[in-house]
PDB file of C-alpha atoms in Angstrom:
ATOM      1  CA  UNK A 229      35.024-181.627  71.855  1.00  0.00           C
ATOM      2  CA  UNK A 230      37.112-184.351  72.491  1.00  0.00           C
ATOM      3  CA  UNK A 231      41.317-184.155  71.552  1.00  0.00           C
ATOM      4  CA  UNK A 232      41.989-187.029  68.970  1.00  0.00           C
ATOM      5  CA  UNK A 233      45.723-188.356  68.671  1.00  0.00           C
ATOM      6  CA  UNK A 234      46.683-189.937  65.049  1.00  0.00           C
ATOM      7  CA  UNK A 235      50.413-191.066  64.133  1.00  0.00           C
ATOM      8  CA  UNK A 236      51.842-188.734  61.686  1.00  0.00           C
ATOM      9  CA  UNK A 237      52.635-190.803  58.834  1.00  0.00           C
ATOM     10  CA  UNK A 238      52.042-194.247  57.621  1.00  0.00           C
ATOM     11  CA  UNK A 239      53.109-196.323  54.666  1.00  0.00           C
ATOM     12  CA  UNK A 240      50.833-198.868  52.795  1.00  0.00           C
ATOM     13  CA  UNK A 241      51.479-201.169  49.613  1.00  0.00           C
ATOM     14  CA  UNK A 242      48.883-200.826  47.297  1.00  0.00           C
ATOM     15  CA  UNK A 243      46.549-203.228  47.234  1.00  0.00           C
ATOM     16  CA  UNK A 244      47.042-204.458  50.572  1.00  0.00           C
ATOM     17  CA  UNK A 245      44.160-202.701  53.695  1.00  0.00           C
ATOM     18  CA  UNK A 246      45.405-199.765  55.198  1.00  0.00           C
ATOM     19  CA  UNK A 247      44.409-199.354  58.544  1.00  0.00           C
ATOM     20  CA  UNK A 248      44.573-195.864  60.202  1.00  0.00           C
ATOM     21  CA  UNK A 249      44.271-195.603  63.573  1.00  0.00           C
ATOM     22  CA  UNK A 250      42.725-192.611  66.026  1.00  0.00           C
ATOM     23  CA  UNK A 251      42.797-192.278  69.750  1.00  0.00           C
ATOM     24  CA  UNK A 252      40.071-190.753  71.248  1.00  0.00           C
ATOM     25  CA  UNK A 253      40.105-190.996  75.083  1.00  0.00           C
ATOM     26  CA  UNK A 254      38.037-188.513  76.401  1.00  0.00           C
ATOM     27  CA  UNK A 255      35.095-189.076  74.240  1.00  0.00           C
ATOM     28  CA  UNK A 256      32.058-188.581  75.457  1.00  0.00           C
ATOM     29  CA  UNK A 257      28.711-190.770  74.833  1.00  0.00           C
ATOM     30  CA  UNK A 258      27.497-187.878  72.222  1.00  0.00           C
ATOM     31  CA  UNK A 259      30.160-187.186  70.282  1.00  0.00           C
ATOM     32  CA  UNK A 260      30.780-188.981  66.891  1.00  0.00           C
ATOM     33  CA  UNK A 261      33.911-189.749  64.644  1.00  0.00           C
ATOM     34  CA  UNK A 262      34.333-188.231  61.820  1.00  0.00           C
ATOM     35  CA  UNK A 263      37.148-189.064  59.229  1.00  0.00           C
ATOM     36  CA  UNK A 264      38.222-186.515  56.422  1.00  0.00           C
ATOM     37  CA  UNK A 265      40.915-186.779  53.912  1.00  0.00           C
ATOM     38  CA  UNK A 266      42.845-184.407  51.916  1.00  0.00           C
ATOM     39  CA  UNK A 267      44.375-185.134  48.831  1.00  0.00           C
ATOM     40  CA  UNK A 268      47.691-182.938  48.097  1.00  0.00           C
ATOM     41  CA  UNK A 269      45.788-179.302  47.384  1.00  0.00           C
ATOM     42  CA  UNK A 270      42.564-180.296  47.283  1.00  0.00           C
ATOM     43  CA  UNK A 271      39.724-179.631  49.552  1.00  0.00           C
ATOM     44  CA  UNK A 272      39.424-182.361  52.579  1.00  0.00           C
ATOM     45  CA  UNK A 273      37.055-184.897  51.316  1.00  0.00           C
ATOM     46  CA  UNK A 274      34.177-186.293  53.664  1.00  0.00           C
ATOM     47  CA  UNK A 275      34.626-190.208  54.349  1.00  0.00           C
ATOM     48  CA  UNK A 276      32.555-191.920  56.961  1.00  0.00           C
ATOM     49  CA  UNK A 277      31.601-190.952  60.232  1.00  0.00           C
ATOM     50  CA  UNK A 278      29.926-193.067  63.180  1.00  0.00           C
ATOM     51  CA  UNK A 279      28.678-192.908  66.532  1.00  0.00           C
ATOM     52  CA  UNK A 280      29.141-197.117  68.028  1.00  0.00           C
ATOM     53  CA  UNK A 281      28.467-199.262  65.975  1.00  0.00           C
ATOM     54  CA  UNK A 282      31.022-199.680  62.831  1.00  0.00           C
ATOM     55  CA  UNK A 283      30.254-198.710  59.898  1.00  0.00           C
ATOM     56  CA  UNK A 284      30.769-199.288  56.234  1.00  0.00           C
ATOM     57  CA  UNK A 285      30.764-197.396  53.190  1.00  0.00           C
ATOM     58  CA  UNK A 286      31.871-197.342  49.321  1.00  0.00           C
ATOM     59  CA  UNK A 287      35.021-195.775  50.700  1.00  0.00           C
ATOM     60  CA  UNK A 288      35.980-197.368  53.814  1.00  0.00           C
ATOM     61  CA  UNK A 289      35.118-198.951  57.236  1.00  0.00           C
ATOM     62  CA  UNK A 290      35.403-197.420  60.852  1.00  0.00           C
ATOM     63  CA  UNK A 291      35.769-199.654  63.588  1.00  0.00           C
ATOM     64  CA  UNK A 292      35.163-197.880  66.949  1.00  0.00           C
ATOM     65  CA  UNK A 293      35.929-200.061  70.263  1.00  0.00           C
ATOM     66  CA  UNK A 294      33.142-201.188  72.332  1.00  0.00           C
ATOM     67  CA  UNK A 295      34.841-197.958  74.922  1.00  0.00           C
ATOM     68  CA  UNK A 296      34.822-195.724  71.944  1.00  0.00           C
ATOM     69  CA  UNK A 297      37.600-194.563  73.400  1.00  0.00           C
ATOM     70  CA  UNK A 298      39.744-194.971  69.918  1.00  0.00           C
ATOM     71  CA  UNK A 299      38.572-195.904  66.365  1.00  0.00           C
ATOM     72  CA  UNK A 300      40.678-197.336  62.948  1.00  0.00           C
ATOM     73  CA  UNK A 301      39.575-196.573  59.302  1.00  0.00           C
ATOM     74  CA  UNK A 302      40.311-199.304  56.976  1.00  0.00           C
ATOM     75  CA  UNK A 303      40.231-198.401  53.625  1.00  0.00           C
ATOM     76  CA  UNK A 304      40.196-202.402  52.347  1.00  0.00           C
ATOM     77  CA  UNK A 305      42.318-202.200  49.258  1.00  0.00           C
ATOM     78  CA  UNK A 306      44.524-199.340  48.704  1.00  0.00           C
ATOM     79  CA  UNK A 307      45.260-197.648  45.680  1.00  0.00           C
ATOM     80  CA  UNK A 308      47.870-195.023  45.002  1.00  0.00           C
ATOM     81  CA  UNK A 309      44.964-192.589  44.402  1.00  0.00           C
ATOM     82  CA  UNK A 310      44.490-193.068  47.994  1.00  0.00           C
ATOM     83  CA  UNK A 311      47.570-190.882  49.351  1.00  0.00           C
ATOM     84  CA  UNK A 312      46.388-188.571  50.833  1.00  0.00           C
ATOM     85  CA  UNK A 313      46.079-186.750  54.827  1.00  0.00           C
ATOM     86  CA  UNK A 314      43.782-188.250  57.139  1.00  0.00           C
ATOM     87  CA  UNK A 315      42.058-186.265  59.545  1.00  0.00           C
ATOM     88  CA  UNK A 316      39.796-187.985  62.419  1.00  0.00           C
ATOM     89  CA  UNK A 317      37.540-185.608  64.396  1.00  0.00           C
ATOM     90  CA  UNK A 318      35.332-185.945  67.082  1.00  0.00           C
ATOM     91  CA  UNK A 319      32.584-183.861  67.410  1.00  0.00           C
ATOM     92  CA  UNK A 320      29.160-183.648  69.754  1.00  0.00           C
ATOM     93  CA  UNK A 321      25.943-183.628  66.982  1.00  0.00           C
ATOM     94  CA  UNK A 322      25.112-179.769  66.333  1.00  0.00           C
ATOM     95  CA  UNK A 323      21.460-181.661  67.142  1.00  0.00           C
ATOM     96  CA  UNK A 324      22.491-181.650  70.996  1.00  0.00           C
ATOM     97  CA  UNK A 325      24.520-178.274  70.947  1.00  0.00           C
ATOM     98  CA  UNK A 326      22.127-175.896  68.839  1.00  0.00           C
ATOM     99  CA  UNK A 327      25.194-174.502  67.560  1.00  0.00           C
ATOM    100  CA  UNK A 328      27.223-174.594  64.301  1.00  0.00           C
ATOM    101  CA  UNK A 329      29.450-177.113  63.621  1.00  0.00           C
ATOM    102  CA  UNK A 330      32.979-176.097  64.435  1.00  0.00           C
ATOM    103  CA  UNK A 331      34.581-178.708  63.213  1.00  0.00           C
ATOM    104  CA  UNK A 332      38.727-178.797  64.006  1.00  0.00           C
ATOM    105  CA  UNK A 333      40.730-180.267  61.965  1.00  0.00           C
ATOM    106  CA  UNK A 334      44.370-181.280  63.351  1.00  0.00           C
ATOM    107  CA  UNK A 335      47.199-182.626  61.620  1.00  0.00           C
ATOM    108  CA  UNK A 336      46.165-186.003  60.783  1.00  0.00           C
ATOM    109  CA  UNK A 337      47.402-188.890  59.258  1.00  0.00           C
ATOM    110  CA  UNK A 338      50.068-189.180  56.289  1.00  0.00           C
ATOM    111  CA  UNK A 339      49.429-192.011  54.303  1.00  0.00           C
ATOM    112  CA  UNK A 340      51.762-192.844  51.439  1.00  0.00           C
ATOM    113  CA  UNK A 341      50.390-195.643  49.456  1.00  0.00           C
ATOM    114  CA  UNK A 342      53.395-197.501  47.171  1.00  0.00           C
ATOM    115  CA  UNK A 343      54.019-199.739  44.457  1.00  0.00           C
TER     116      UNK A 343
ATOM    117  CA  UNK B  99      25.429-179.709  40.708  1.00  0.00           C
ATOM    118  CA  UNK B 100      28.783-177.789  40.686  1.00  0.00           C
ATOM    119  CA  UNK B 101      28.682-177.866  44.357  1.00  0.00           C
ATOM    120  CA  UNK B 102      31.319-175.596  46.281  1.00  0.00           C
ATOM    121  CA  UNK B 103      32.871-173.578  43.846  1.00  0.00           C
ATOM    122  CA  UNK B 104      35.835-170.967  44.945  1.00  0.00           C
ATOM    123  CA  UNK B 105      37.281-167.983  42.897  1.00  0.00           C
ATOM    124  CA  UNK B 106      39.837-167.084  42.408  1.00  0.00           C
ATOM    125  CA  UNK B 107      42.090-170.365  42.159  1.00  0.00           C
ATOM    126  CA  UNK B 108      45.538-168.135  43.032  1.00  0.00           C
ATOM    127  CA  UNK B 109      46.116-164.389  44.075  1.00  0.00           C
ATOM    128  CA  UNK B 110      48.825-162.911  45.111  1.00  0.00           C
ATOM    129  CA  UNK B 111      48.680-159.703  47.159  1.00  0.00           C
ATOM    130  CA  UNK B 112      50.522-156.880  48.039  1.00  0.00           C
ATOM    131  CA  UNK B 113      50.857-155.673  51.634  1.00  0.00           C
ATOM    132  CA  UNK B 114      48.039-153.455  52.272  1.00  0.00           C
ATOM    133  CA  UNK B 115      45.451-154.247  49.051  1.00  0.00           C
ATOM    134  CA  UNK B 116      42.667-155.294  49.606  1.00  0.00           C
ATOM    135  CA  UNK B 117      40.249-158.416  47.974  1.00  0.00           C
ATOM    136  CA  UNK B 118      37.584-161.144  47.996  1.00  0.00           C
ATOM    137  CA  UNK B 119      37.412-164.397  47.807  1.00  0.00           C
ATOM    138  CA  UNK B 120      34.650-165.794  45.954  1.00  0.00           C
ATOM    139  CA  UNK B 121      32.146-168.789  47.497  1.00  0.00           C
ATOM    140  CA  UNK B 122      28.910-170.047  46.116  1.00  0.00           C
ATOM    141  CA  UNK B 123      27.266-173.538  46.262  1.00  0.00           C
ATOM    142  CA  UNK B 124      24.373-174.928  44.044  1.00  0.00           C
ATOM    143  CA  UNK B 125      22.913-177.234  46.758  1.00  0.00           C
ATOM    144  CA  UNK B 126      20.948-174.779  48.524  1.00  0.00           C
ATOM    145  CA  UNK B 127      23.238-175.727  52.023  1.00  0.00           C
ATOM    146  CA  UNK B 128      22.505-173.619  55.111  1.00  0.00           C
ATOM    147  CA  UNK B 129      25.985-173.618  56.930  1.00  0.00           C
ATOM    148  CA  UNK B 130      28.712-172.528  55.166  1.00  0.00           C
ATOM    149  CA  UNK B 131      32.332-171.876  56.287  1.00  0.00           C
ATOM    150  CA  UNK B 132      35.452-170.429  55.485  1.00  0.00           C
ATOM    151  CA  UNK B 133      39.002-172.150  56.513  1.00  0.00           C
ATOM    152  CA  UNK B 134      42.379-171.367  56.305  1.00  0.00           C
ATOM    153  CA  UNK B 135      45.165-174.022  56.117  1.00  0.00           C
ATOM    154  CA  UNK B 136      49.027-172.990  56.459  1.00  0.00           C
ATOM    155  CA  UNK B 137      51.889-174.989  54.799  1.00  0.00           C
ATOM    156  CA  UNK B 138      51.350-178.476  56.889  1.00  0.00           C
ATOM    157  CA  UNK B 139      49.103-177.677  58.959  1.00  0.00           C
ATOM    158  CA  UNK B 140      45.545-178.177  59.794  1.00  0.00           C
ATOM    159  CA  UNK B 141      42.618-176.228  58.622  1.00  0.00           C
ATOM    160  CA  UNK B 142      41.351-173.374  60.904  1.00  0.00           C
ATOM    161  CA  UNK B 143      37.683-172.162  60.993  1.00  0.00           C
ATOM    162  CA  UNK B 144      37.711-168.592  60.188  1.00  0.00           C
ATOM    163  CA  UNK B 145      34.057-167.627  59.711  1.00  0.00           C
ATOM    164  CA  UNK B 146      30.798-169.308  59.305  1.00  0.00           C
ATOM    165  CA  UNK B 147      27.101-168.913  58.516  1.00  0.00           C
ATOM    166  CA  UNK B 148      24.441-170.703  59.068  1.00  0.00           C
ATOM    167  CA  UNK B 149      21.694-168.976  57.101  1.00  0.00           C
ATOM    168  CA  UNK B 150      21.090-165.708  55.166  1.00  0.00           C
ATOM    169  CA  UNK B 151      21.806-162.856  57.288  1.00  0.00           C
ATOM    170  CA  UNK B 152      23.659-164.655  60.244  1.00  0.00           C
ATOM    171  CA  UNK B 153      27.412-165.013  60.105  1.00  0.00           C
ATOM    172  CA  UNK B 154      29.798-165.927  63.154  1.00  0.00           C
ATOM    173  CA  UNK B 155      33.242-165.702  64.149  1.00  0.00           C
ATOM    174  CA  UNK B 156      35.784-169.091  64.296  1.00  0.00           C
ATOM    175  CA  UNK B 157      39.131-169.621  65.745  1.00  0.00           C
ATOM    176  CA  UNK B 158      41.102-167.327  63.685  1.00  0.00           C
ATOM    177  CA  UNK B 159      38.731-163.821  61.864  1.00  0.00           C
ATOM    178  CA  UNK B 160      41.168-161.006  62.516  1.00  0.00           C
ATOM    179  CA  UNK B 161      41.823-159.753  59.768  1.00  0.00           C
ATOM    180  CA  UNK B 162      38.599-160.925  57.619  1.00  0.00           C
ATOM    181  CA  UNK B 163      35.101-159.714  57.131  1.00  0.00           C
ATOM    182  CA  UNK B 164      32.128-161.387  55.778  1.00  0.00           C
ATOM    183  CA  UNK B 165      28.725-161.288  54.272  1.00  0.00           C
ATOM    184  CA  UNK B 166      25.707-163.819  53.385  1.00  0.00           C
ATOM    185  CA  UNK B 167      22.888-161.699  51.195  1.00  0.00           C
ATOM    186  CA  UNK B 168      22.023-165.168  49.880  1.00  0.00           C
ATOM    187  CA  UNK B 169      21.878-168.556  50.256  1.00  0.00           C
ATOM    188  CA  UNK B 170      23.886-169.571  47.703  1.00  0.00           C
ATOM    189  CA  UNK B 171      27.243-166.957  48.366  1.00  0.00           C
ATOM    190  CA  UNK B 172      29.671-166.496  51.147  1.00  0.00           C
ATOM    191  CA  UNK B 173      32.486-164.082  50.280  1.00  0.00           C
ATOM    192  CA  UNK B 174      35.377-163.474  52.036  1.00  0.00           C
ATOM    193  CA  UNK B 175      37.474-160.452  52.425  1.00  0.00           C
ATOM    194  CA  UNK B 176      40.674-159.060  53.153  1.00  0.00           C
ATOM    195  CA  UNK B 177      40.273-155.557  54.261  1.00  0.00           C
ATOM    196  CA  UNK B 178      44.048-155.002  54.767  1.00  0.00           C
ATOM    197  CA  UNK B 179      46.677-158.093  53.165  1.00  0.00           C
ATOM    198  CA  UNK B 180      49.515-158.988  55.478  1.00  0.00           C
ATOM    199  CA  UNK B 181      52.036-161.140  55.100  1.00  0.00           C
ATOM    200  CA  UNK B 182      50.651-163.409  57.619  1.00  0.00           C
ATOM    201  CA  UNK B 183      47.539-163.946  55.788  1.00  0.00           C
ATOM    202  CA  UNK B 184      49.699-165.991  52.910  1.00  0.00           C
ATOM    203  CA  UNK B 185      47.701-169.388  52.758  1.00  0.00           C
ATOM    204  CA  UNK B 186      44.900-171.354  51.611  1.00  0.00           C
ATOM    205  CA  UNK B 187      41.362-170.524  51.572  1.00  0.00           C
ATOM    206  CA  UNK B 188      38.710-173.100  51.451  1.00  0.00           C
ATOM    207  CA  UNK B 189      35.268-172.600  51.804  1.00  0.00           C
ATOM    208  CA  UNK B 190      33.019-175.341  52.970  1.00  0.00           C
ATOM    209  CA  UNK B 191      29.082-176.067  53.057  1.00  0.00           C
ATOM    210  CA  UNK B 192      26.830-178.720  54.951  1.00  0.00           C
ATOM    211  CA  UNK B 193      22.696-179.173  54.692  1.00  0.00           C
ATOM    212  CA  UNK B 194      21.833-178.830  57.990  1.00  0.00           C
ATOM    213  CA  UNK B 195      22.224-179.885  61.689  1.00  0.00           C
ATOM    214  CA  UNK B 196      21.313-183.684  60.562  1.00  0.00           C
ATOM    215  CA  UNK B 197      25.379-184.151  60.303  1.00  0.00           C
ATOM    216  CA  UNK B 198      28.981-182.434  59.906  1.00  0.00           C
ATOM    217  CA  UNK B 199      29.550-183.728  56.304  1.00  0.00           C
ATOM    218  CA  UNK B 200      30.759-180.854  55.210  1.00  0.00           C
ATOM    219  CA  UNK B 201      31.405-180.317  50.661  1.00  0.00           C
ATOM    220  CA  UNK B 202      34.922-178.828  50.313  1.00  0.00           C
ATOM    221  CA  UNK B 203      35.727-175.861  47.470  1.00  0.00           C
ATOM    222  CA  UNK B 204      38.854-176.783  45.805  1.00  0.00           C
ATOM    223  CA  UNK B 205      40.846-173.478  47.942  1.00  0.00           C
ATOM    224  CA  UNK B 206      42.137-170.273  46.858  1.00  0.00           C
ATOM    225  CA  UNK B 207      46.233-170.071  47.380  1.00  0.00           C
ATOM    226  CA  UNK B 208      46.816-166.729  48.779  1.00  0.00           C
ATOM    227  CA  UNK B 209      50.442-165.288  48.700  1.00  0.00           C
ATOM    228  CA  UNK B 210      51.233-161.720  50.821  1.00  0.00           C
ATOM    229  CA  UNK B 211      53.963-160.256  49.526  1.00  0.00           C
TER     230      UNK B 211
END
């Protein structure tokens, strides 16, 4: 699977977008993005995930570059509820592998939303 | 649904005990998993199953041991406690191969002492 790179921390005002950024160079034409976050102790929590095109849920949008090679999610209007660790993954669809998912989570991304 | 429920919440051990950790879902998912996460740090894949009977090895199962009699339950245990085994446990489940959205457990914190 391809090695993502995400800055460690970020700051955001509330209310304002957020936009997290993920590097993905070596991606290959199978694999997808997948963005996670983890709110202090909790279990990581699924966001959005997406192959090319960009895509849009209740939660956020990912915008992946026409090379794929590096994707941002924007979560539109941040709240402080939205502090939390940011994980983006890339990872070929069990569908082509056969296998489990393995998914592997790194560090992430810090975001501290503020007043 | 409850969805991925974990028991217990905290535990701690002493070196050499033994104990489970407690996993069921109610959404009848067919891949289940088991992570570890040290103080800032990612998660790490520990075991996982992806049906009733069939469990696999991840990055990081010395030290662990697992079982899946059913569907719905994936324990976890801790034959022998070390101190290097002080961290949090979640346990994760997906549907199928369709995607990786995986449903988080809330985590067990595990102290070694």
């Amino acid at each position: 699977d391809a090695k993502t790179t995400q800055p460690p921390s970020m700051d955001c005002a509330e209310g304002r977008a957020a936009n997290l950024p993920c590097n993905h160079s070596t991606i290959s034409g199978n694999e997808y993005v997948y963005w996670y976050r983890q709110i202090h102790s909790q279990g990581p929590q699924y966001i959005i995930h997406g192959l090319k095109n960009n895509e849009t849920n209740e939660m956020a949008s990912l915008i992946i570059t026409e090379d794929r090679k590096s994707s941002t999610l924007i979560l539109p209007h941040a709240t402080l509820r939205d502090t939390a660790v940011y994980y983006c993954i890339v990872r070929v669809s069990p569908l082509n592998t056969g296998t489990a998912s393995k998914l592997t989570f790194g560090t992430g991304t810090r975001l501290q939303v503020m007043l | 649904n409850a969805g991925v429920t974990q028991t217990p919440k905290f535990r701690i051990l002493k070196i050499g005990q033994s104990m489970t950790l407690q996993c069921t879902q109610d959404m009848n998912h067919n891949y289940m998993y088991w992570y570890r996460q040290d103080p800032g740090m990612g998660l790490k894949l520990i075991y996982y199953s992806v049906g009733a009977g069939i469990t696999d090895k991840g990055e990081v199962p010395n030290g662990y041991n697992v079982s899946r009699s059913t569907t719905e339950d994936f324990p976890l245990r801790l034959e022998l406690a070390a101190p290097s085994q002080t961290s949090v446990y979640f346990c994760a489940s997906r549907p199928g191969q369709t995607n990786e959205k995986l449903f988080f457990g809330s985590g067990t914190q595990l102290s070694v002492l």
